[in-house]
GROMACS .gro file of C-alpha atoms in nm:
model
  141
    1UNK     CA    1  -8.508   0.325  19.936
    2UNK     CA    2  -8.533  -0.029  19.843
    3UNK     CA    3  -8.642   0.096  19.489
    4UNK     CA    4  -8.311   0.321  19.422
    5UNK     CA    5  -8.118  -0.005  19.488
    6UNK     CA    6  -8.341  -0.216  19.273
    7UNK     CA    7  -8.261   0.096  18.994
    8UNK     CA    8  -7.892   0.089  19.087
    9UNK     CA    9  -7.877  -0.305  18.980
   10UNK     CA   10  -8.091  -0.240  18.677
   11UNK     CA   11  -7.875   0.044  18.558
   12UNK     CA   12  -7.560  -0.163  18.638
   13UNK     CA   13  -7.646  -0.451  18.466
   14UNK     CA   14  -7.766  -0.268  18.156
   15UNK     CA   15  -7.407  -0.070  18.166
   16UNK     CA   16  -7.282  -0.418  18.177
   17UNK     CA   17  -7.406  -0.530  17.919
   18UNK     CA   18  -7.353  -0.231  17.690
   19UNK     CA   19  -6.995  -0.302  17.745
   20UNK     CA   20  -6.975  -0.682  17.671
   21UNK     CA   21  -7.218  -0.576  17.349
   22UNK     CA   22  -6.985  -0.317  17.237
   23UNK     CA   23  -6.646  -0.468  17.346
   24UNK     CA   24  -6.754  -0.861  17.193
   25UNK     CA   25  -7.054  -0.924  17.076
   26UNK     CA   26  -7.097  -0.690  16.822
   27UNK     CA   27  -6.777  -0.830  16.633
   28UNK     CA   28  -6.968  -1.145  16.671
   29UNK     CA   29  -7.257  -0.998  16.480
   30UNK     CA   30  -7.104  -0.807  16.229
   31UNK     CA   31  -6.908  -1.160  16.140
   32UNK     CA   32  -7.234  -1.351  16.110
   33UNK     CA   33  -7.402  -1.076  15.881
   34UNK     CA   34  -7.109  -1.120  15.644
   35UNK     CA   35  -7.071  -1.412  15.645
   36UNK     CA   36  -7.455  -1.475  15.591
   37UNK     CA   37  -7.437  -1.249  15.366
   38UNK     CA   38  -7.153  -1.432  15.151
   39UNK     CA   39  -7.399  -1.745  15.194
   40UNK     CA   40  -7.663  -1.549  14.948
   41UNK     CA   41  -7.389  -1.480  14.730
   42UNK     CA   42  -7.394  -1.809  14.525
   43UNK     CA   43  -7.685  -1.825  14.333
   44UNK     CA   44  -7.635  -2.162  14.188
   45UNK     CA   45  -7.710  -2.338  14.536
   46UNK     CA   46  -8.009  -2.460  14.688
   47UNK     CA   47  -8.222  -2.300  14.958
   48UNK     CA   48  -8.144  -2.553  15.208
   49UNK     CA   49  -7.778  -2.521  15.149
   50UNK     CA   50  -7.802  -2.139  15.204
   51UNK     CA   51  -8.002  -2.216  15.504
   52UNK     CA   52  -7.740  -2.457  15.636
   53UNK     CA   53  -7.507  -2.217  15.598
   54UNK     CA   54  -7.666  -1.906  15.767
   55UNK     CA   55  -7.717  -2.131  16.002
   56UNK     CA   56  -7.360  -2.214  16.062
   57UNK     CA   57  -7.245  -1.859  16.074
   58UNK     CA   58  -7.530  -1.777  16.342
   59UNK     CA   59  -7.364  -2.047  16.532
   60UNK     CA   60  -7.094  -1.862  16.697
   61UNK     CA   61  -7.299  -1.536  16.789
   62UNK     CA   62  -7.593  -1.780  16.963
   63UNK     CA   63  -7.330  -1.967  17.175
   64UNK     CA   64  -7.141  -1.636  17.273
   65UNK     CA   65  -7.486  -1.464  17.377
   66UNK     CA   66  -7.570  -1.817  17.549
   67UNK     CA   67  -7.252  -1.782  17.712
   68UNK     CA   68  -7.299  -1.388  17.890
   69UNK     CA   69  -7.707  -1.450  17.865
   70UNK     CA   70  -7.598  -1.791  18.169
   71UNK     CA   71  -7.347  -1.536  18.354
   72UNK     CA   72  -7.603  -1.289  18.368
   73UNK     CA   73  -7.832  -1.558  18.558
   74UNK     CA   74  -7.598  -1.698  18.771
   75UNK     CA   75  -7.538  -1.312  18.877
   76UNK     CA   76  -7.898  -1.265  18.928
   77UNK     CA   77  -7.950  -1.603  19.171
   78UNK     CA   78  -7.672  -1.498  19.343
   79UNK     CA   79  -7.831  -1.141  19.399
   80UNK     CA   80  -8.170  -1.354  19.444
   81UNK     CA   81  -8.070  -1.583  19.707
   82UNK     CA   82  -7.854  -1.339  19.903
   83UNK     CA   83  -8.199  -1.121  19.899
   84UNK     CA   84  -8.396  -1.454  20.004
   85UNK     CA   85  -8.164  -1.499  20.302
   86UNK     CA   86  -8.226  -1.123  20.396
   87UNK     CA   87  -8.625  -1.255  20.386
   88UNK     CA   88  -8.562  -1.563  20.618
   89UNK     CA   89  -8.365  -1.402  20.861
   90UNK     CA   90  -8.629  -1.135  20.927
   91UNK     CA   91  -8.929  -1.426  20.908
   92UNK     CA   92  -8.740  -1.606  21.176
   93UNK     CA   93  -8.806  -1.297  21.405
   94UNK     CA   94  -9.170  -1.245  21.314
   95UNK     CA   95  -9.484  -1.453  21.494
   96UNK     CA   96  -9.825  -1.435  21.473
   97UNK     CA   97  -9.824  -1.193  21.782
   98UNK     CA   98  -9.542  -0.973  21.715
   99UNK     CA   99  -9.621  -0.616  21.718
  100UNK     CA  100  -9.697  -0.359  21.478
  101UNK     CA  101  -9.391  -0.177  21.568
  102UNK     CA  102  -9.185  -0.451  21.583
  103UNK     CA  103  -9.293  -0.524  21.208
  104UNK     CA  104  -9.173  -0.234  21.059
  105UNK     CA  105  -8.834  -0.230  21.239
  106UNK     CA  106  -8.800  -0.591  21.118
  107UNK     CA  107  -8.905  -0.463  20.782
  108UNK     CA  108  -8.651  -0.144  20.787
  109UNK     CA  109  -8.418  -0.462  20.856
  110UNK     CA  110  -8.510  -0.669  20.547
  111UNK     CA  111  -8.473  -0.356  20.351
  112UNK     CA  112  -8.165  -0.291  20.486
  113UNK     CA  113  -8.031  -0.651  20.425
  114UNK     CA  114  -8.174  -0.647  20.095
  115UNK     CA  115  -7.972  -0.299  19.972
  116UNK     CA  116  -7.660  -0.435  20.132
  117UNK     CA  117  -7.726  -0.769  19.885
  118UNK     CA  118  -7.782  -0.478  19.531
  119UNK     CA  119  -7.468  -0.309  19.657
  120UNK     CA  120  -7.293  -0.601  19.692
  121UNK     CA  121  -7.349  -0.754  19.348
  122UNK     CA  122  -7.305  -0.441  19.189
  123UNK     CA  123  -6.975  -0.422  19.300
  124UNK     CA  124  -6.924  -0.811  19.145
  125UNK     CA  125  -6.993  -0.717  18.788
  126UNK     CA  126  -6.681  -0.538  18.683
  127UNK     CA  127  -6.482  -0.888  18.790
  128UNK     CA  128  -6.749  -1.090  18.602
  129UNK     CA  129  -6.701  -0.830  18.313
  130UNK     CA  130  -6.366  -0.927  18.315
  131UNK     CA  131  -6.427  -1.283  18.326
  132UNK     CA  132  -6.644  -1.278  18.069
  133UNK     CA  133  -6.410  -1.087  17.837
  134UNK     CA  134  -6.154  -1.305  17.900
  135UNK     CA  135  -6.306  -1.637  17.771
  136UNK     CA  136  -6.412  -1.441  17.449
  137UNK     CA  137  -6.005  -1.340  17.443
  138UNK     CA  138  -5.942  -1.726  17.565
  139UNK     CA  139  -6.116  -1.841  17.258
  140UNK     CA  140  -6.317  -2.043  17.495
  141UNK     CA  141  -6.685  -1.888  17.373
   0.00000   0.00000   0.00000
């Protein structure tokens, strides 16, 4: 059970970012490769100008993949720590004498918790989707 939810995030966050890929970054990259590409075209300048150069149209495509690669980690501590809390909550409840039964209800519990936190999140990335599309739009990336 716990592993279909650990699935659902995986596939979620890979449809995620699929979309920001498709819908932004790949303009990003297709603008760098030209414009790289127009860096080679002189042939009467040095290799270290042509390296400064590619390096200046990388720029933009490394801070906008900086940019959704950070929002992708504060989404994942937010799904960690929710999933952490699950974990303390159940370790409050457990002692060295606690039952064998009692364990796995407490662990049906954590695993419970824990799904609730995947379903949760899941449900978060569409508005973070839109977030994140709208500081590309912003001009703010």
């Amino acid at each position: 059970m716990a592993e279909a939810a650990q699935s659902r995030v995986q596939n979620a966050v890979k449809d995620f970012i699929n979309n920001i890929d498709r819908s932004k970054l790949r303009r990003y990259e297709r603008d760098m490769h030209l414009c790289a590409a127009d860096c080679c075209s002189n042939t009467e300048t040095s290799v270290e100008d042509v390296h400064r150069c590619v390096e200046r149209c990388q720029a933009p495509t490394q801070r906008a993949q900086q940019y959704v690669q950070s929002e992708l980690e504060r989404f994942q501590d937010m799904l960690q720590r929710c999933v952490l809390s699950c974990q303390d909550e159940v370790k409050d409840k457990v002692g060295p004498n606690t039952p064998e039964s009692e364990r796995r209800k407490y662990v049906t519990e954590f695993e419970t918790c824990a799904i609730s936190c995947c379903d949760k999140n899941i449900a978060k990335l569409p508005g973070l989707a839109d977030k994140v599309k709208a500081a590309f739009d912003s001009g703010a990336i």
